[in-house]
Tab-separated table of C-alpha atoms in Angstrom:
chain	number	residue	atom	x	y	z
K	1	UNK	CA	22.345	-2.150	17.160
K	2	UNK	CA	25.209	-0.029	18.473
K	3	UNK	CA	24.569	3.849	19.646
K	4	UNK	CA	26.427	4.574	17.050
K	5	UNK	CA	23.662	3.526	14.096
K	6	UNK	CA	20.911	5.427	13.130
K	7	UNK	CA	17.702	3.230	13.808
K	8	UNK	CA	16.060	2.129	11.061
K	9	UNK	CA	12.768	3.522	11.779
K	10	UNK	CA	14.613	6.991	11.769
K	11	UNK	CA	16.266	6.430	8.371
K	12	UNK	CA	12.367	5.104	6.977
K	13	UNK	CA	11.328	8.508	8.157
K	14	UNK	CA	13.950	10.500	6.454
K	15	UNK	CA	13.466	8.444	2.998
K	16	UNK	CA	9.797	8.861	2.929
K	17	UNK	CA	10.383	11.921	3.186
K	18	UNK	CA	12.925	12.386	0.784
K	19	UNK	CA	10.422	11.004	-1.523
K	20	UNK	CA	7.482	12.883	-1.032
K	21	UNK	CA	9.923	15.723	-2.083
K	22	UNK	CA	11.008	14.848	-4.647
K	23	UNK	CA	7.890	13.540	-6.358
K	24	UNK	CA	6.313	16.942	-5.331
K	25	UNK	CA	8.724	17.806	-7.831
K	26	UNK	CA	8.235	15.588	-10.258
K	27	UNK	CA	4.289	15.689	-10.470
K	28	UNK	CA	3.024	18.556	-9.114
K	29	UNK	CA	-0.232	17.874	-9.253
K	30	UNK	CA	0.902	15.801	-6.182
K	31	UNK	CA	1.827	18.646	-3.700
K	32	UNK	CA	-1.822	20.002	-4.541
K	33	UNK	CA	-3.320	16.591	-3.412
K	34	UNK	CA	-1.387	16.772	-0.419
K	35	UNK	CA	-2.677	20.545	0.132
K	36	UNK	CA	-6.024	19.229	-0.009
K	37	UNK	CA	-5.930	16.358	1.871
K	38	UNK	CA	-4.311	18.038	4.643
K	39	UNK	CA	-7.068	20.238	5.033
K	40	UNK	CA	-10.110	17.574	4.044
K	41	UNK	CA	-8.300	16.157	8.237
K	42	UNK	CA	-8.159	18.847	9.518
K	43	UNK	CA	-11.401	19.430	8.747
K	44	UNK	CA	-12.750	16.450	10.079
K	45	UNK	CA	-11.002	16.545	13.745
K	46	UNK	CA	-12.106	19.789	13.930
K	47	UNK	CA	-15.722	18.662	13.373
K	48	UNK	CA	-14.893	15.507	15.709
K	49	UNK	CA	-13.382	15.864	18.836
K	50	UNK	CA	-13.978	12.566	19.749
K	51	UNK	CA	-12.340	11.099	16.861
K	52	UNK	CA	-9.264	13.590	17.800
K	53	UNK	CA	-8.738	12.872	21.484
K	54	UNK	CA	-9.267	8.456	20.236
K	55	UNK	CA	-6.450	9.324	17.928
K	56	UNK	CA	-4.506	10.983	20.286
K	57	UNK	CA	-4.657	9.191	23.024
K	58	UNK	CA	-4.188	6.027	21.079
K	59	UNK	CA	-0.612	7.351	19.773
K	60	UNK	CA	-1.643	7.657	15.956
K	61	UNK	CA	-2.376	10.657	14.789
K	62	UNK	CA	1.081	12.160	14.144
K	63	UNK	CA	1.447	9.012	11.715
K	64	UNK	CA	-1.731	10.267	9.747
K	65	UNK	CA	0.129	13.096	8.937
K	66	UNK	CA	3.454	11.767	7.686
K	67	UNK	CA	1.832	8.744	6.557
K	68	UNK	CA	1.960	7.235	2.722
K	69	UNK	CA	2.674	4.256	0.709
K	70	UNK	CA	4.671	4.248	-2.453
K	71	UNK	CA	4.167	1.760	-5.378
K	72	UNK	CA	7.196	0.698	-7.718
K	73	UNK	CA	6.648	-2.307	-10.606
K	74	UNK	CA	10.244	-3.799	-11.096
K	75	UNK	CA	10.838	-6.884	-13.813
K	76	UNK	CA	12.645	-9.214	-12.523
K	77	UNK	CA	14.046	-11.610	-9.643
K	78	UNK	CA	17.265	-9.881	-9.473
K	79	UNK	CA	15.541	-6.513	-8.893
K	80	UNK	CA	13.247	-8.095	-6.459
K	81	UNK	CA	15.967	-9.445	-4.325
K	82	UNK	CA	17.983	-6.521	-3.857
K	83	UNK	CA	14.694	-3.978	-3.189
K	84	UNK	CA	14.020	-6.509	-0.255
K	85	UNK	CA	17.764	-5.877	0.754
K	86	UNK	CA	17.559	-2.110	0.684
K	87	UNK	CA	13.588	-2.012	2.290
K	88	UNK	CA	15.359	-3.723	5.001
K	89	UNK	CA	17.704	-1.328	5.473
K	90	UNK	CA	14.577	1.058	6.985
K	91	UNK	CA	12.737	-1.577	8.859
K	92	UNK	CA	10.573	-3.131	5.851
K	93	UNK	CA	9.524	-6.141	5.492
K	94	UNK	CA	7.158	-8.031	2.665
K	95	UNK	CA	4.415	-8.477	3.884
K	96	UNK	CA	1.669	-10.278	1.719
K	97	UNK	CA	0.727	-11.919	-1.327
K	98	UNK	CA	-1.379	-10.470	-4.091
K	99	UNK	CA	-2.189	-11.699	-7.522
K	100	UNK	CA	-3.311	-9.859	-10.096
K	101	UNK	CA	-3.262	-11.735	-13.474
K	102	UNK	CA	-6.426	-12.446	-12.381
K	103	UNK	CA	-7.687	-8.944	-13.333
K	104	UNK	CA	-6.077	-8.074	-16.065
K	105	UNK	CA	-2.754	-7.005	-15.094
K	106	UNK	CA	0.873	-9.043	-15.921
K	107	UNK	CA	2.317	-9.186	-11.871
K	108	UNK	CA	2.243	-10.191	-8.789
K	109	UNK	CA	3.533	-8.024	-5.539
K	110	UNK	CA	3.859	-7.392	-2.059
K	111	UNK	CA	4.247	-4.824	0.489
K	112	UNK	CA	7.530	-3.688	2.494
K	113	UNK	CA	6.109	-2.389	5.291
K	114	UNK	CA	7.105	-2.256	9.401
K	115	UNK	CA	5.209	-4.900	11.163
K	116	UNK	CA	5.979	-3.639	14.937
K	117	UNK	CA	3.121	-1.248	16.714
K	118	UNK	CA	6.177	0.739	17.638
K	119	UNK	CA	7.620	0.582	14.042
K	120	UNK	CA	3.695	1.815	12.558
K	121	UNK	CA	3.389	5.051	14.798
K	122	UNK	CA	6.801	6.165	14.670
K	123	UNK	CA	6.192	5.947	10.938
K	124	UNK	CA	3.678	3.180	8.670
K	125	UNK	CA	5.406	4.125	5.029
K	126	UNK	CA	4.839	1.606	2.612
K	127	UNK	CA	5.507	0.386	-0.630
K	128	UNK	CA	3.767	-1.919	-2.660
K	129	UNK	CA	5.876	-3.378	-5.002
K	130	UNK	CA	5.169	-5.867	-8.020
K	131	UNK	CA	6.976	-7.596	-10.184
K	132	UNK	CA	6.331	-8.306	-14.116
K	133	UNK	CA	5.647	-12.330	-15.003
K	134	UNK	CA	7.046	-12.114	-18.171
K	135	UNK	CA	5.651	-15.866	-18.832
K	136	UNK	CA	2.573	-14.370	-19.115
K	137	UNK	CA	4.168	-12.650	-22.500
K	138	UNK	CA	2.565	-14.430	-24.998
K	139	UNK	CA	5.048	-13.618	-28.061
K	140	UNK	CA	7.459	-16.105	-27.457
K	141	UNK	CA	9.900	-13.278	-29.404
K	142	UNK	CA	8.340	-10.436	-27.270
K	143	UNK	CA	9.030	-12.207	-23.981
K	144	UNK	CA	12.856	-13.096	-24.584
K	145	UNK	CA	13.599	-9.550	-25.700
K	146	UNK	CA	12.248	-7.747	-22.787
K	147	UNK	CA	13.805	-10.469	-20.773
K	148	UNK	CA	16.918	-8.815	-22.638
K	149	UNK	CA	16.616	-5.626	-21.513
K	150	UNK	CA	15.679	-6.146	-17.944
K	151	UNK	CA	19.228	-7.818	-17.762
K	152	UNK	CA	21.042	-5.831	-19.710
K	153	UNK	CA	20.356	-2.287	-16.746
K	154	UNK	CA	20.892	-2.233	-13.313
K	155	UNK	CA	18.184	0.077	-10.830
K	156	UNK	CA	20.679	0.852	-7.589
K	157	UNK	CA	23.228	2.645	-7.849
K	158	UNK	CA	26.844	1.201	-6.669
K	159	UNK	CA	26.752	3.850	-3.526
K	160	UNK	CA	23.474	2.035	-3.116
K	161	UNK	CA	24.368	-1.040	-3.065
K	162	UNK	CA	27.949	-0.752	-0.812
K	163	UNK	CA	25.865	0.572	2.213
K	164	UNK	CA	23.466	-2.123	2.255
K	165	UNK	CA	26.676	-4.642	1.928
K	166	UNK	CA	27.407	-2.455	4.870
K	167	UNK	CA	23.939	-2.191	6.817
K	168	UNK	CA	23.882	-6.111	6.445
K	169	UNK	CA	28.025	-6.597	8.068
K	170	UNK	CA	27.330	-4.432	10.682
K	171	UNK	CA	24.172	-4.271	11.547
K	172	UNK	CA	23.098	-0.782	11.026
K	173	UNK	CA	24.265	2.348	9.706
K	174	UNK	CA	26.189	5.724	10.919
K	175	UNK	CA	23.939	8.966	10.521
K	176	UNK	CA	26.509	9.691	7.884
K	177	UNK	CA	26.675	6.621	5.861
K	178	UNK	CA	21.939	6.930	6.466
K	179	UNK	CA	21.758	9.718	5.106
K	180	UNK	CA	23.950	8.969	2.428
K	181	UNK	CA	21.776	5.224	2.106
K	182	UNK	CA	18.492	7.991	1.492
K	183	UNK	CA	20.243	9.735	-1.440
K	184	UNK	CA	21.300	6.942	-3.116
K	185	UNK	CA	18.217	4.511	-2.323
K	186	UNK	CA	16.227	7.627	-3.558
K	187	UNK	CA	17.896	7.285	-7.721
K	188	UNK	CA	16.318	3.999	-7.832
K	189	UNK	CA	12.391	5.806	-7.504
K	190	UNK	CA	13.437	8.857	-9.596
K	191	UNK	CA	11.493	9.276	-12.897
K	192	UNK	CA	13.293	9.508	-16.515
K	193	UNK	CA	12.303	10.484	-20.173
K	194	UNK	CA	14.262	8.724	-21.654
K	195	UNK	CA	13.618	5.461	-22.910
K	196	UNK	CA	16.005	2.187	-23.352
K	197	UNK	CA	13.917	1.007	-26.382
K	198	UNK	CA	13.760	2.146	-30.274
K	199	UNK	CA	10.073	3.471	-30.583
K	200	UNK	CA	9.398	0.622	-31.995
K	201	UNK	CA	10.095	-1.679	-29.497
K	202	UNK	CA	8.285	-0.249	-27.335
K	203	UNK	CA	4.873	0.387	-29.253
K	204	UNK	CA	4.999	-3.848	-29.498
K	205	UNK	CA	5.165	-4.216	-25.746
K	206	UNK	CA	2.776	-1.134	-25.412
K	207	UNK	CA	0.199	-3.335	-27.653
K	208	UNK	CA	1.127	-5.882	-25.118
K	209	UNK	CA	0.336	-4.529	-21.746
K	210	UNK	CA	0.864	-0.548	-21.061
K	211	UNK	CA	2.154	-1.757	-18.112
K	212	UNK	CA	5.084	-3.937	-19.445
K	213	UNK	CA	6.473	-1.354	-21.703
K	214	UNK	CA	6.016	0.732	-18.462
K	215	UNK	CA	8.777	-1.873	-16.357
K	216	UNK	CA	10.695	-3.404	-19.457
K	217	UNK	CA	11.404	0.346	-21.389
K	218	UNK	CA	13.275	2.640	-18.642
K	219	UNK	CA	16.622	2.874	-17.050
K	220	UNK	CA	14.951	2.844	-13.498
K	221	UNK	CA	11.478	1.538	-12.223
K	222	UNK	CA	10.407	5.257	-11.048
K	223	UNK	CA	7.579	5.586	-8.434
K	224	UNK	CA	4.462	5.442	-9.852
K	225	UNK	CA	2.363	7.108	-6.909
K	226	UNK	CA	2.471	8.049	-3.838
K	227	UNK	CA	-0.328	8.023	-1.219
K	228	UNK	CA	-1.847	9.977	1.703
K	229	UNK	CA	-3.841	9.085	3.805
K	230	UNK	CA	-7.176	10.608	4.291
K	231	UNK	CA	-9.981	10.732	7.118
K	232	UNK	CA	-13.419	11.454	4.498
K	233	UNK	CA	-12.026	9.742	0.925
K	234	UNK	CA	-15.768	10.962	0.012
K	235	UNK	CA	-15.118	14.375	0.342
K	236	UNK	CA	-11.818	14.223	-1.056
K	237	UNK	CA	-13.109	12.241	-3.673
K	238	UNK	CA	-15.572	15.315	-4.020
K	239	UNK	CA	-13.363	18.237	-4.075
K	240	UNK	CA	-10.736	17.019	-6.765
K	241	UNK	CA	-12.602	18.513	-9.491
K	242	UNK	CA	-12.390	22.060	-7.872
K	243	UNK	CA	-9.103	21.722	-7.486
K	244	UNK	CA	-7.782	21.144	-10.780
K	245	UNK	CA	-7.633	17.006	-10.801
K	246	UNK	CA	-9.179	14.798	-12.735
K	247	UNK	CA	-10.279	11.520	-10.890
K	248	UNK	CA	-11.293	8.343	-11.542
K	249	UNK	CA	-14.773	7.602	-11.218
K	250	UNK	CA	-15.831	5.008	-7.893
K	251	UNK	CA	-13.638	5.246	-5.162
K	252	UNK	CA	-12.624	1.354	-4.484
K	253	UNK	CA	-12.756	-0.686	-2.031
K	254	UNK	CA	-15.647	-0.810	0.772
K	255	UNK	CA	-18.719	1.776	0.930
K	256	UNK	CA	-18.568	4.903	3.598
K	257	UNK	CA	-19.687	3.861	7.192
K	258	UNK	CA	-19.955	4.560	10.483
K	259	UNK	CA	-16.750	2.269	11.512
K	260	UNK	CA	-14.527	2.046	8.406
K	261	UNK	CA	-13.434	-1.182	7.355
K	262	UNK	CA	-10.158	-2.722	4.969
K	263	UNK	CA	-9.353	0.199	2.803
K	264	UNK	CA	-10.373	2.554	0.412
K	265	UNK	CA	-8.789	4.242	-2.486
K	266	UNK	CA	-9.529	6.470	-5.254
K	267	UNK	CA	-6.507	8.227	-7.398
K	268	UNK	CA	-6.501	11.194	-10.797
K	269	UNK	CA	-5.897	10.327	-13.979
K	270	UNK	CA	-1.987	9.475	-15.062
K	271	UNK	CA	0.092	12.146	-16.647
K	272	UNK	CA	0.918	11.586	-20.113
K	273	UNK	CA	4.323	12.902	-20.526
K	274	UNK	CA	6.810	12.859	-23.629
K	275	UNK	CA	9.650	10.511	-23.529
K	276	UNK	CA	12.923	10.610	-26.222
K	277	UNK	CA	13.279	7.140	-27.029
K	278	UNK	CA	16.637	5.659	-28.079
K	279	UNK	CA	15.901	5.936	-31.713
K	280	UNK	CA	16.056	9.694	-31.257
K	281	UNK	CA	11.941	9.382	-32.227
K	282	UNK	CA	9.488	11.123	-29.656
K	283	UNK	CA	6.803	9.778	-27.859
K	284	UNK	CA	3.832	9.399	-25.224
K	285	UNK	CA	3.711	8.203	-22.080
K	286	UNK	CA	1.595	7.032	-19.108
K	287	UNK	CA	2.456	5.427	-15.883
K	288	UNK	CA	2.665	8.241	-12.734
K	289	UNK	CA	-0.626	9.780	-10.828
K	290	UNK	CA	-1.449	10.012	-7.616
K	291	UNK	CA	-3.702	8.304	-5.502
K	292	UNK	CA	-5.530	8.503	-1.398
K	293	UNK	CA	-6.452	5.847	0.573
K	294	UNK	CA	-8.426	5.969	3.881
K	295	UNK	CA	-7.818	3.171	6.235
K	296	UNK	CA	-9.946	1.523	8.656
K	297	UNK	CA	-10.061	-1.215	10.859
K	298	UNK	CA	-8.062	-4.704	9.347
K	299	UNK	CA	-10.666	-7.672	9.445
K	300	UNK	CA	-9.941	-11.473	10.367
K	301	UNK	CA	-9.893	-14.277	8.281
K	302	UNK	CA	-14.259	-14.112	9.175
K	303	UNK	CA	-14.425	-10.886	9.072
K	304	UNK	CA	-12.376	-10.813	5.324
K	305	UNK	CA	-14.997	-13.451	4.089
K	306	UNK	CA	-17.219	-11.927	4.568
K	307	UNK	CA	-16.478	-8.892	3.039
K	308	UNK	CA	-15.257	-11.306	0.051
K	309	UNK	CA	-19.063	-12.327	-0.281
K	310	UNK	CA	-20.453	-9.028	-0.196
K	311	UNK	CA	-18.124	-7.924	-2.698
K	312	UNK	CA	-18.515	-10.828	-4.781
K	313	UNK	CA	-22.238	-10.044	-4.531
K	314	UNK	CA	-21.886	-6.179	-4.999
K	315	UNK	CA	-19.689	-6.869	-8.287
K	316	UNK	CA	-21.909	-9.340	-10.309
K	317	UNK	CA	-25.456	-7.202	-9.319
K	318	UNK	CA	-23.748	-4.037	-10.031
K	319	UNK	CA	-26.052	-1.162	-11.861
K	320	UNK	CA	-24.967	-0.400	-15.375
K	321	UNK	CA	-23.918	3.504	-14.092
K	322	UNK	CA	-20.500	3.461	-12.975
K	323	UNK	CA	-20.949	7.104	-11.139
K	324	UNK	CA	-19.111	6.913	-7.822
K	325	UNK	CA	-22.835	8.466	-5.925
K	326	UNK	CA	-24.563	5.261	-7.536
K	327	UNK	CA	-21.840	2.950	-7.442
K	328	UNK	CA	-21.263	4.269	-3.506
K	329	UNK	CA	-25.061	3.706	-3.110
K	330	UNK	CA	-25.090	-0.244	-4.592
K	331	UNK	CA	-22.456	-1.015	-2.190
K	332	UNK	CA	-23.626	0.314	0.633
K	333	UNK	CA	-27.273	-1.640	0.289
K	334	UNK	CA	-25.331	-4.418	-0.235
K	335	UNK	CA	-22.832	-3.977	2.725
K	336	UNK	CA	-25.576	-3.817	5.461
K	337	UNK	CA	-25.504	-7.094	6.011
K	338	UNK	CA	-21.344	-6.303	7.438
K	339	UNK	CA	-21.935	-5.526	11.226
K	340	UNK	CA	-21.077	-1.207	11.306
K	341	UNK	CA	-20.344	-0.781	15.555
K	342	UNK	CA	-17.497	-2.158	16.866
K	343	UNK	CA	-18.630	-4.012	20.099
K	344	UNK	CA	-20.244	-6.009	17.134
K	345	UNK	CA	-17.217	-6.654	15.486
K	346	UNK	CA	-15.145	-7.071	17.941
K	347	UNK	CA	-18.351	-9.940	20.121
K	348	UNK	CA	-18.645	-12.065	16.500
K	349	UNK	CA	-14.837	-11.722	15.964
K	350	UNK	CA	-14.860	-10.036	12.535
K	351	UNK	CA	-12.017	-7.414	13.249
K	352	UNK	CA	-8.539	-6.981	15.077
K	353	UNK	CA	-8.390	-4.749	17.492
K	354	UNK	CA	-5.578	-3.366	20.399
K	355	UNK	CA	-6.598	-3.772	23.948
K	356	UNK	CA	-5.250	-1.657	27.146
K	357	UNK	CA	-6.425	-1.922	31.042
K	358	UNK	CA	-7.980	0.537	32.190
K	359	UNK	CA	-6.496	3.378	34.616
K	360	UNK	CA	-7.390	2.621	38.173
K	361	UNK	CA	-9.483	-0.046	37.343
K	362	UNK	CA	-8.768	-3.704	38.386
K	363	UNK	CA	-9.919	-7.614	38.318
K	364	UNK	CA	-12.284	-9.532	40.875
K	365	UNK	CA	-12.377	-12.042	38.378
K	366	UNK	CA	-9.786	-14.635	37.302
K	367	UNK	CA	-8.333	-13.082	34.785
K	368	UNK	CA	-8.545	-14.853	31.322
K	369	UNK	CA	-9.007	-14.655	27.237
K	370	UNK	CA	-12.351	-15.935	27.801
K	371	UNK	CA	-13.017	-13.099	30.502
K	372	UNK	CA	-12.180	-10.228	27.751
K	373	UNK	CA	-16.148	-9.628	27.272
K	374	UNK	CA	-17.234	-9.255	30.861
K	375	UNK	CA	-14.179	-7.180	31.657
K	376	UNK	CA	-14.903	-4.963	28.519
K	377	UNK	CA	-18.570	-4.418	30.230
K	378	UNK	CA	-16.932	-4.006	33.684
K	379	UNK	CA	-15.021	-1.074	31.958
K	380	UNK	CA	-11.860	-2.933	33.219
K	381	UNK	CA	-10.603	-3.045	29.469
K	382	UNK	CA	-11.199	-0.683	26.829
K	383	UNK	CA	-10.603	-1.745	23.026
K	384	UNK	CA	-9.140	0.253	19.904
K	385	UNK	CA	-9.677	-0.830	16.377
K	386	UNK	CA	-6.306	-2.065	14.534
K	387	UNK	CA	-5.511	0.162	11.748
K	388	UNK	CA	-5.254	-1.781	8.243
K	389	UNK	CA	-1.960	-1.521	6.938
K	390	UNK	CA	-2.337	-3.928	3.826
K	391	UNK	CA	-4.021	-3.939	0.548
K	392	UNK	CA	-6.625	-5.297	-1.452
K	393	UNK	CA	-5.679	-7.682	-4.570
K	394	UNK	CA	-9.401	-6.062	-6.181
K	395	UNK	CA	-8.554	-2.480	-4.966
K	396	UNK	CA	-4.982	-2.687	-6.532
K	397	UNK	CA	-6.541	-4.022	-9.614
K	398	UNK	CA	-8.761	-1.360	-9.879
K	399	UNK	CA	-6.780	1.541	-9.663
K	400	UNK	CA	-3.565	0.146	-11.852
K	401	UNK	CA	-6.323	-0.639	-14.343
K	402	UNK	CA	-7.983	3.374	-14.303
K	403	UNK	CA	-4.653	3.862	-15.062
K	404	UNK	CA	-3.906	1.694	-18.349
K	405	UNK	CA	-6.874	2.314	-20.303
K	406	UNK	CA	-9.595	1.369	-21.253
K	407	UNK	CA	-9.061	-1.092	-23.583
K	408	UNK	CA	-6.596	-3.115	-21.315
K	409	UNK	CA	-7.533	-7.284	-21.179
K	410	UNK	CA	-10.037	-8.550	-18.203
K	411	UNK	CA	-7.540	-11.392	-17.167
K	412	UNK	CA	-4.861	-13.812	-17.960
K	413	UNK	CA	-5.360	-17.431	-18.234
K	414	UNK	CA	-2.622	-18.176	-15.327
K	415	UNK	CA	-2.470	-19.801	-11.553
K	416	UNK	CA	-1.480	-17.525	-8.666
K	417	UNK	CA	2.643	-18.396	-8.008
K	418	UNK	CA	3.455	-17.131	-5.095
K	419	UNK	CA	6.226	-20.297	-4.265
K	420	UNK	CA	7.342	-18.197	-7.579
K	421	UNK	CA	7.067	-14.709	-6.093
K	422	UNK	CA	9.128	-15.186	-2.657
K	423	UNK	CA	12.067	-17.926	-4.804
K	424	UNK	CA	12.334	-14.601	-7.113
K	425	UNK	CA	12.108	-12.608	-3.472
K	426	UNK	CA	14.985	-14.797	-2.058
K	427	UNK	CA	12.424	-14.753	1.024
K	428	UNK	CA	8.990	-15.943	2.683
K	429	UNK	CA	6.168	-13.386	3.012
K	430	UNK	CA	4.829	-12.562	6.323
K	431	UNK	CA	1.086	-13.704	6.551
K	432	UNK	CA	-0.641	-10.681	7.660
K	433	UNK	CA	-3.747	-12.287	9.139
K	434	UNK	CA	-1.219	-14.119	11.451
K	435	UNK	CA	-0.004	-10.399	11.931
K	436	UNK	CA	-2.984	-8.751	13.339
K	437	UNK	CA	-3.425	-11.880	15.471
K	438	UNK	CA	-0.361	-11.828	16.906
K	439	UNK	CA	-0.079	-7.893	17.639
K	440	UNK	CA	-3.514	-8.034	19.295
K	441	UNK	CA	-2.718	-11.432	21.622
K	442	UNK	CA	0.061	-9.516	22.831
K	443	UNK	CA	-1.599	-6.505	23.529
K	444	UNK	CA	-4.119	-8.907	25.776
K	445	UNK	CA	-2.164	-10.677	27.480
K	446	UNK	CA	-0.120	-7.312	28.229
K	447	UNK	CA	-3.727	-6.247	29.329
K	448	UNK	CA	-4.439	-8.775	31.335
K	449	UNK	CA	-1.398	-9.011	32.829
K	450	UNK	CA	-2.014	-5.081	34.174
K	451	UNK	CA	-5.272	-5.672	35.025
K	452	UNK	CA	-4.125	-8.998	37.638
K	453	UNK	CA	-1.952	-6.736	39.001
């Protein structure tokens, strides 16, 4: 890339900052949430100096303060494909495939995010992006109407499309173009309080599924939440009511652990907002909410299989009481079967790690991957947890459902269709486990080469 071009990492950083500022204006409670998360994070770092120094040493402390993920839902293949091109300008690629229809949400999704170690440290901003599955609308006439409404809108500004094409042709954007791109791209994610359909059409789509109405009935898809990362989600959940925030009943994901795994999420209830409809009627719409996440170590296929088995066991034997305290106690009891120390997680190959050669150490043995455990025991090789950068389908559906009301359906009689999604996307999604494997192997090879001298 020419030195005259702004890096994609810088454009992503500018965009995530602009998105956060816009969302604070649109949803003031999000600003309250950011303040609460920052306070809790500072307290955790002050109380745990070892964690603080480890994050600093691994160059991961700075990213926590800027870390966000957003979520957006689009209605057509054309919208999804153009979003892929837009996010490519920001150095974000589609990672993972998520089918939420099995949990009663008529979408399938991917996460656009940076993929390299250096890009993730610079700014790990990610956007969970869902495509509405129109074929899951049972009423043929309603499905046709939804398709026609979607085909008549353009969620991207003319300038955004010009700048995306310029990026693709030139291989980058200069500083002025990058600044304009951020502002133009932001328009796709902006909230509009006027619907493109009349109230009766909105209500028919809403009765089919609230999310369908949210995707179809507006000029743009609008960001429906932004999520800061906390170091103690249980404490944030506990304090939310005293900050004037109404949290969902339970935290999604694994229980609290000494060695956090994967992803834990909670949210505050969606806002009820006044909407002007195309026939001049007024009504209410519920879509946008606030979310918080706590990220742990990424799990291997073996680790995910154990996690999925224990989660299924916990759900099958869940207590009737649904408050968070009882839910967490139940989860913790079931997850005692999941090792909770990094040495065991590494030895049993349940999780992914970064490797570092220890300064001043050399190896007297034939350095090879088979000797890794012995090198760690000798103190020649250090390992640090690899943060999970992706999402959990069950948790994502749980967050969606908590903000869609209690009347949502249990599931759709449909099959997962990654091929259909990728055809709409115009590209293959990256396998996230393969990506973690490659990053782990690269760090190991580099560390072993340093030890071998």
